[in-house]
GROMACS .gro file of C-alpha atoms in nm:
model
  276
    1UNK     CA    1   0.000   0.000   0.000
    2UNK     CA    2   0.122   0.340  -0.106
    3UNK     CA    3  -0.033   0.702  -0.151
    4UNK     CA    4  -0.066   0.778  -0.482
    5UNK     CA    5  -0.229   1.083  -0.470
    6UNK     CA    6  -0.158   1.330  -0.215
    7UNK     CA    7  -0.341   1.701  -0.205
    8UNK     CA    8  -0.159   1.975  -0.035
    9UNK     CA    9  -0.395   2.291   0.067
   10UNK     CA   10  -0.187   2.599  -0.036
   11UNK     CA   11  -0.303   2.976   0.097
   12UNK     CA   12  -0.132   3.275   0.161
   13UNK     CA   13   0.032   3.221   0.533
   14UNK     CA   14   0.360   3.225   0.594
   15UNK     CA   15   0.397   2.858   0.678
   16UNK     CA   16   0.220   2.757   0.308
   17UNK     CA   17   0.537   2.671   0.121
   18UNK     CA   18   0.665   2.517   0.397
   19UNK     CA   19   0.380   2.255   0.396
   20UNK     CA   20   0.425   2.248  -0.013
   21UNK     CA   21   0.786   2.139   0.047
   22UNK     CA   22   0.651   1.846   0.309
   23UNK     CA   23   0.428   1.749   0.057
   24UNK     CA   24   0.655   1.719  -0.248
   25UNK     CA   25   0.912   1.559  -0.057
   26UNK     CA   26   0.590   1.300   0.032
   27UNK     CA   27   0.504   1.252  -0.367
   28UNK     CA   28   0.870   1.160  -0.414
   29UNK     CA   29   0.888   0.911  -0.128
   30UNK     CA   30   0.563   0.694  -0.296
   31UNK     CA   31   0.620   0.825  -0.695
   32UNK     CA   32   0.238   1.004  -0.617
   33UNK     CA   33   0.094   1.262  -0.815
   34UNK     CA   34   0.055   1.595  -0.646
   35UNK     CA   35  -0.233   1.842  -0.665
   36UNK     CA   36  -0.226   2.218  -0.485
   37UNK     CA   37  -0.549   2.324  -0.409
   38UNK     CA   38  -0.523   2.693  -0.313
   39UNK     CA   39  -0.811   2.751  -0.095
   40UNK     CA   40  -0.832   3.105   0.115
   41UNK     CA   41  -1.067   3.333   0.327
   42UNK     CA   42  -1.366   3.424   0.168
   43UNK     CA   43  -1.565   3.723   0.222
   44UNK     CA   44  -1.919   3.677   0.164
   45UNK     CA   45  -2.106   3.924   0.296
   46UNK     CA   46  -2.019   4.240   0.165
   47UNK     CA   47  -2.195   4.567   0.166
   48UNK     CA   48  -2.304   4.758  -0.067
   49UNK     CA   49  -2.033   5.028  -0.165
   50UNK     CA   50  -1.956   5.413  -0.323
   51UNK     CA   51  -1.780   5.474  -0.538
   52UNK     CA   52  -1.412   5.471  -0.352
   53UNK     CA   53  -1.483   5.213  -0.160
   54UNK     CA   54  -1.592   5.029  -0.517
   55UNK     CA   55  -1.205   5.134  -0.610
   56UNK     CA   56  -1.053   4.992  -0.290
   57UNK     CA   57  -1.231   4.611  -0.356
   58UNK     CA   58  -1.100   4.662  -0.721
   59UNK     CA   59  -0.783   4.722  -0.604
   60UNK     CA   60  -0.803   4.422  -0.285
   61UNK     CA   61  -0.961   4.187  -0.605
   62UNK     CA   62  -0.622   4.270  -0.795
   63UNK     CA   63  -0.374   4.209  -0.483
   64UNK     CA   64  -0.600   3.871  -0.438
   65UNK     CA   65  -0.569   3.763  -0.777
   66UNK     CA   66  -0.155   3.895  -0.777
   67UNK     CA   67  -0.114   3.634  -0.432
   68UNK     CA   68  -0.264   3.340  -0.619
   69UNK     CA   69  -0.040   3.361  -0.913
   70UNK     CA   70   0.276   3.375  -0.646
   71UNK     CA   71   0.145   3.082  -0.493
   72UNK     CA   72   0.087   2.890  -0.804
   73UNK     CA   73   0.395   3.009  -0.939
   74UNK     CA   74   0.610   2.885  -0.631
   75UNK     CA   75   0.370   2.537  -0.605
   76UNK     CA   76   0.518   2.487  -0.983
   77UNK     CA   77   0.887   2.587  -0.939
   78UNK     CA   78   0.892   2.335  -0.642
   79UNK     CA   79   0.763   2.045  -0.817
   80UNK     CA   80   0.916   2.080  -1.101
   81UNK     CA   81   1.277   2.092  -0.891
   82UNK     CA   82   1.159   1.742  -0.796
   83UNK     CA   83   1.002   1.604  -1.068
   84UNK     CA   84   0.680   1.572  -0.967
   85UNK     CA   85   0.310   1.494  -1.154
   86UNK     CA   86   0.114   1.742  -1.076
   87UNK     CA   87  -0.207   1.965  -1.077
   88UNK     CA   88  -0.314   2.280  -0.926
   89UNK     CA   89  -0.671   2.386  -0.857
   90UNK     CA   90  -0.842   2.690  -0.757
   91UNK     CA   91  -1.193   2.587  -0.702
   92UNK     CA   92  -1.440   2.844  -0.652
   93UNK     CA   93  -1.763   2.831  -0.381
   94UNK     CA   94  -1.750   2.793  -0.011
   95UNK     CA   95  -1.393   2.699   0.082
   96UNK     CA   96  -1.472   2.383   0.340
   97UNK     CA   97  -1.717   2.255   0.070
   98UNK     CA   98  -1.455   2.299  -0.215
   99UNK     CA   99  -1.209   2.180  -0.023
  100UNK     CA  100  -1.392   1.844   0.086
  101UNK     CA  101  -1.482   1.774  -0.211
  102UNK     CA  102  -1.173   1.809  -0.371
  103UNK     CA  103  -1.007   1.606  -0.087
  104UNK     CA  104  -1.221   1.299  -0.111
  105UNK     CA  105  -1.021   1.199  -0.408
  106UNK     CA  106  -0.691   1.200  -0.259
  107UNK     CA  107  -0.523   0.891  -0.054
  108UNK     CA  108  -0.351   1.168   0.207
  109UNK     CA  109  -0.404   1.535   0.276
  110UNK     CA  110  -0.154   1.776   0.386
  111UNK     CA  111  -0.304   2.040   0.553
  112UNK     CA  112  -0.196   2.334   0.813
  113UNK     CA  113  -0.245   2.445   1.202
  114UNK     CA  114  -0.365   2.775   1.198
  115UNK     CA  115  -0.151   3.024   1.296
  116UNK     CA  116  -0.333   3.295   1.552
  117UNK     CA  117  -0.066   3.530   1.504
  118UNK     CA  118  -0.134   3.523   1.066
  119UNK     CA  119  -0.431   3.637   0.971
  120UNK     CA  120  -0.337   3.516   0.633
  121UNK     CA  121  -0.369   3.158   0.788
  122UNK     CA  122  -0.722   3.193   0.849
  123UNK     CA  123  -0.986   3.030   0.622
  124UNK     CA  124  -1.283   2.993   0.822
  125UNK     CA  125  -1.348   2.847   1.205
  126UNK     CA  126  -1.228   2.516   1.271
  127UNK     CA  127  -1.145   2.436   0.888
  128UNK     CA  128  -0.955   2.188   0.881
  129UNK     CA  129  -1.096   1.985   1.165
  130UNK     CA  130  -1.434   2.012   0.968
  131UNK     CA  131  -1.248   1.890   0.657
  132UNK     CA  132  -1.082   1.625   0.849
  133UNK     CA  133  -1.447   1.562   0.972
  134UNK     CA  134  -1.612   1.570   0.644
  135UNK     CA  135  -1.325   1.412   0.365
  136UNK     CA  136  -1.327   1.063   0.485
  137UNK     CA  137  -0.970   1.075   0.395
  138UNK     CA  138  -0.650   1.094   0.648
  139UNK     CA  139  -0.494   1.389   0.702
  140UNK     CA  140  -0.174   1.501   0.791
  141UNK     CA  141  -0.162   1.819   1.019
  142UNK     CA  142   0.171   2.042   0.953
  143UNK     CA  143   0.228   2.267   1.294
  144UNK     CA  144   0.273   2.622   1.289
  145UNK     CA  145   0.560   2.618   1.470
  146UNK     CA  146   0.899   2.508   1.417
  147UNK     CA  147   1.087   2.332   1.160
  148UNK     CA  148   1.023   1.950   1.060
  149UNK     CA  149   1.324   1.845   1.037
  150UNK     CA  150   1.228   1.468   1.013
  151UNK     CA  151   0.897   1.312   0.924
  152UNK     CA  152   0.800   0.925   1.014
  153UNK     CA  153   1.112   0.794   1.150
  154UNK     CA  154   0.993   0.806   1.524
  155UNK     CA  155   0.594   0.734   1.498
  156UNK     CA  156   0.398   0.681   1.806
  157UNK     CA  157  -0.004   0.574   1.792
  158UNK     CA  158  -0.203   0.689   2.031
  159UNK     CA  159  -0.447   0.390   2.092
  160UNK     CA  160  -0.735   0.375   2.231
  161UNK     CA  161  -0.949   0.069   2.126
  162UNK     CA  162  -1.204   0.323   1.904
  163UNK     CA  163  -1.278   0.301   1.543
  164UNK     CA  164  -1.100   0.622   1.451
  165UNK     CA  165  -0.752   0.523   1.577
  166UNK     CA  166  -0.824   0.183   1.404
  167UNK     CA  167  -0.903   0.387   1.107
  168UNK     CA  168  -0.573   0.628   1.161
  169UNK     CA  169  -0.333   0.340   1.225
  170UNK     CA  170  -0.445   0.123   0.908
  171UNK     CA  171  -0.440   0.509   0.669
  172UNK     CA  172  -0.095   0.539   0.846
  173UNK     CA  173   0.029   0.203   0.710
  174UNK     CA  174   0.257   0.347   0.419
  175UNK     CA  175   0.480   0.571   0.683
  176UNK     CA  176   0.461   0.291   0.971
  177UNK     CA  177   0.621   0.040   0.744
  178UNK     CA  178   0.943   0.348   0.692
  179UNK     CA  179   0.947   0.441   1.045
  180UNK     CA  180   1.272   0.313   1.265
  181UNK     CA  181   1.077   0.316   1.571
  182UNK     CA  182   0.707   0.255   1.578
  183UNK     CA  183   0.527   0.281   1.961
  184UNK     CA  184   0.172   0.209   1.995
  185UNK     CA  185   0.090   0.387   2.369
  186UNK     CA  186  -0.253   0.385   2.595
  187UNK     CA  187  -0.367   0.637   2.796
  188UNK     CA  188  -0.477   0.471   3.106
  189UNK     CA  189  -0.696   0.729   3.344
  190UNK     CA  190  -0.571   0.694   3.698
  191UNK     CA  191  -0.609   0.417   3.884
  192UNK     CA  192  -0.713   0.153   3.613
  193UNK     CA  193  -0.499  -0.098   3.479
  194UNK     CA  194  -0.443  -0.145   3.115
  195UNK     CA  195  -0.559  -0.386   2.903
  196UNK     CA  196  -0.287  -0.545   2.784
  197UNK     CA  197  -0.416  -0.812   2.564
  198UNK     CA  198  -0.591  -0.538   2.312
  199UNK     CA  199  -0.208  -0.378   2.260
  200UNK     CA  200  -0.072  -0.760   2.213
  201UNK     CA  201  -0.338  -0.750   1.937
  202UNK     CA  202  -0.244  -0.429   1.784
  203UNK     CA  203   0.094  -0.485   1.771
  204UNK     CA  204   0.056  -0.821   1.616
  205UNK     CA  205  -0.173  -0.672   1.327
  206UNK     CA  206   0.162  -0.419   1.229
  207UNK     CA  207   0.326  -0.712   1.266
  208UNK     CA  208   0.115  -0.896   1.007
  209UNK     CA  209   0.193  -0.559   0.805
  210UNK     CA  210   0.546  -0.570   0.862
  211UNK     CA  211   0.561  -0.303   1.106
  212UNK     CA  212   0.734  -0.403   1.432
  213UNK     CA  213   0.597  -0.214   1.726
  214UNK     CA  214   0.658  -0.171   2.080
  215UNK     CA  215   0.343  -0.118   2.337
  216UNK     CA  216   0.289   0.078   2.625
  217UNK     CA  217   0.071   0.257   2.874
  218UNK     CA  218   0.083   0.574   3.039
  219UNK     CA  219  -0.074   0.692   3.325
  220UNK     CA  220  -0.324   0.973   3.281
  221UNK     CA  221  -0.334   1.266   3.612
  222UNK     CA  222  -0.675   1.386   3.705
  223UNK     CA  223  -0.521   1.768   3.640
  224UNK     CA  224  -0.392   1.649   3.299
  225UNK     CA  225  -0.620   1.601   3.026
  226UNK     CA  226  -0.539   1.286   2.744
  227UNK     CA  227  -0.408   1.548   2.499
  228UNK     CA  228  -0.166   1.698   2.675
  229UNK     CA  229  -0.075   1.357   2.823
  230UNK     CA  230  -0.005   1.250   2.465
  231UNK     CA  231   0.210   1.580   2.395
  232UNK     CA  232   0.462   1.480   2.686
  233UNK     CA  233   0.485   1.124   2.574
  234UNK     CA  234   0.581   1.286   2.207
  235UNK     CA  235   0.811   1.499   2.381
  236UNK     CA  236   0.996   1.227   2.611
  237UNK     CA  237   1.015   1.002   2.319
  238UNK     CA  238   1.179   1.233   2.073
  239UNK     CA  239   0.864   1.180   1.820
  240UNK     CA  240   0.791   1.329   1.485
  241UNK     CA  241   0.493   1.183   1.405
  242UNK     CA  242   0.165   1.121   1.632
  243UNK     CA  243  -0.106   0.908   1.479
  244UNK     CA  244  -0.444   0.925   1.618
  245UNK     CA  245  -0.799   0.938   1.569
  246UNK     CA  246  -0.980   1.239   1.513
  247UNK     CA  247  -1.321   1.305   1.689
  248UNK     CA  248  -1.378   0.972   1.846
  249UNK     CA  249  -1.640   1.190   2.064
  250UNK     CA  250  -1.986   1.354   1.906
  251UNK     CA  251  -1.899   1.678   1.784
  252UNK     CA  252  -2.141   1.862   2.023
  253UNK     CA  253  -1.935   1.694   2.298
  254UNK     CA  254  -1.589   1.787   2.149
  255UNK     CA  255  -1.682   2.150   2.103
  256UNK     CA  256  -1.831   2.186   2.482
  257UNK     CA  257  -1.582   1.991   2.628
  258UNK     CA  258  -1.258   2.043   2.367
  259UNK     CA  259  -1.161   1.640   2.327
  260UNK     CA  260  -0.811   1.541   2.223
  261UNK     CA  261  -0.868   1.637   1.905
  262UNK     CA  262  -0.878   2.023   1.972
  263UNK     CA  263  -0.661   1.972   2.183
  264UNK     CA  264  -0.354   1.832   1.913
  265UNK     CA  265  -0.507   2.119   1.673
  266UNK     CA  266  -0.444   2.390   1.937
  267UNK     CA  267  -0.135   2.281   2.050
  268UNK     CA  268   0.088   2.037   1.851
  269UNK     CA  269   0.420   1.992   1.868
  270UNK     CA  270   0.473   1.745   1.542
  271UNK     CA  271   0.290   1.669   1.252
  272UNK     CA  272  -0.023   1.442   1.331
  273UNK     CA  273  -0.192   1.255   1.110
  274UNK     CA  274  -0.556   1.215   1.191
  275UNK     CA  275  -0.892   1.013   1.010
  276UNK     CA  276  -1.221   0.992   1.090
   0.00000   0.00000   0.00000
């Protein structure tokens, strides 16, 4: 199993060509074809206007249209440098619902953490967990912050028995079978004891897939919620890739409550790659 399509979304922030460089260095791992979709803020509800302010949207309309063609222009030069098959799209319409559409025909996503401090990294709220939500396809989440200096050797799975991280680990299969150290870890609220058969039985399906795994469990504190738990295991481990399942919760509960989910959104440390 290989990806051989992968779809990189491409805006205006300052961490876009950084996530366009991830992604063509992904296509030439697996020979995959690559397709930009350049997908940005949208401003539907504007006012009527006079005549300068007619002028200024003219001129906003020309700087939007001037970013796009750097963006394109860039996508190109870098996969051309590598060699790569290629597209690039700008669909038009609502950007989640172009952009889920568009992603349900790709094998893996690459797709951004928004970046508070970049307005430019905006699209609309909670974008690309809704298009995590909505594709059906695993995604992998490119943070803000910091340079990725590796991606897949160190992998750990965050496991907890649901359908999602089943779904996660299986879309993950292609960088598991690369990785030199795969970890497959449980967080275990205080006081229980883990199940230790169910990690046997992950272990020995990557096994099956020639992935060799080790298992563990760690301790969750009542003051310390599973996210962050998950962050400090990255951390002590020396990870650079988490692999987990995305909104294992309802969504009214995640939203209330935050879930692990919004929590790796808000505050990752490493790429993750999450499904649905």
């Amino acid at each position: 199993m290989n990806y051989k399509t992968l779809l990189v979304h491409i805006d205006d922030s300052r961490r876009s060509s950084a996530r366009v460089e991830i992604a063509v260095e992904l296509a030439q791992r697996w020979d995959a074809h690559l397709i930009g979709l350049y997908v940005v803020c949208q401003d539907m509800f504007r006012p009527l206007f006079n005549e300068d302010e007619s002028l200024r949207l003219a001129q906003a309309e020309a700087q939007a249209v001037e970013r796009q063609r750097t963006a394109r222009d860039a996508f190109l030069a870098a996969a051309e440098r590598a060699g790569r098959s290629i597209e690039w799209r700008t669909p038009s319409g609502p950007a989640l619902d172009a952009a889920t559409l568009h992603a349900r025909h790709a094998d893996l996503l690459v797709l951004g953490q928004e970046d508070p401090k970049d307005p430019a990294a905006y699209i609309e709220r909670n974008f690309v967990g809704n298009l995590v939500l909505g594709a059906g396809r695993p995604a992998l989440v490119i943070p803000y912050a910091g340079a990725v200096r590796t991606l897949g050797e160190n992998i750990l799975i965050a496991w907890d028995g649901s359908r999602e991280a089943a779904r996660a680990m299986a879309d993950a299969l292609p960088l598991l079978k690369r990785a030199r150290f795969v970890g497959v870890d449980i967080v275990q609220p205080a006081g229980q004891h883990a199940y230790v058969p169910e990690g046997i039985d992950v272990a020995a399906w990557l096994d099956a897939h020639g992935v060799r795994a080790s298992f563990s469990t760690t301790p969750k504190h009542v003051s310390v919620g599973t996210g962050a738990t998950l962050l400090n295991r990255v951390s002590d481990l020396h990870v650079d890739l988490l692999v987990m399942g995305a909104y294992g919760h309802s969504r009214t509960r995640e939203r209330v409550f935050g879930g692990v989910t919004r929590t790796m959104l808000e505050s990752m440390t490493v790429p993750v790659l999450m499904a649905h």
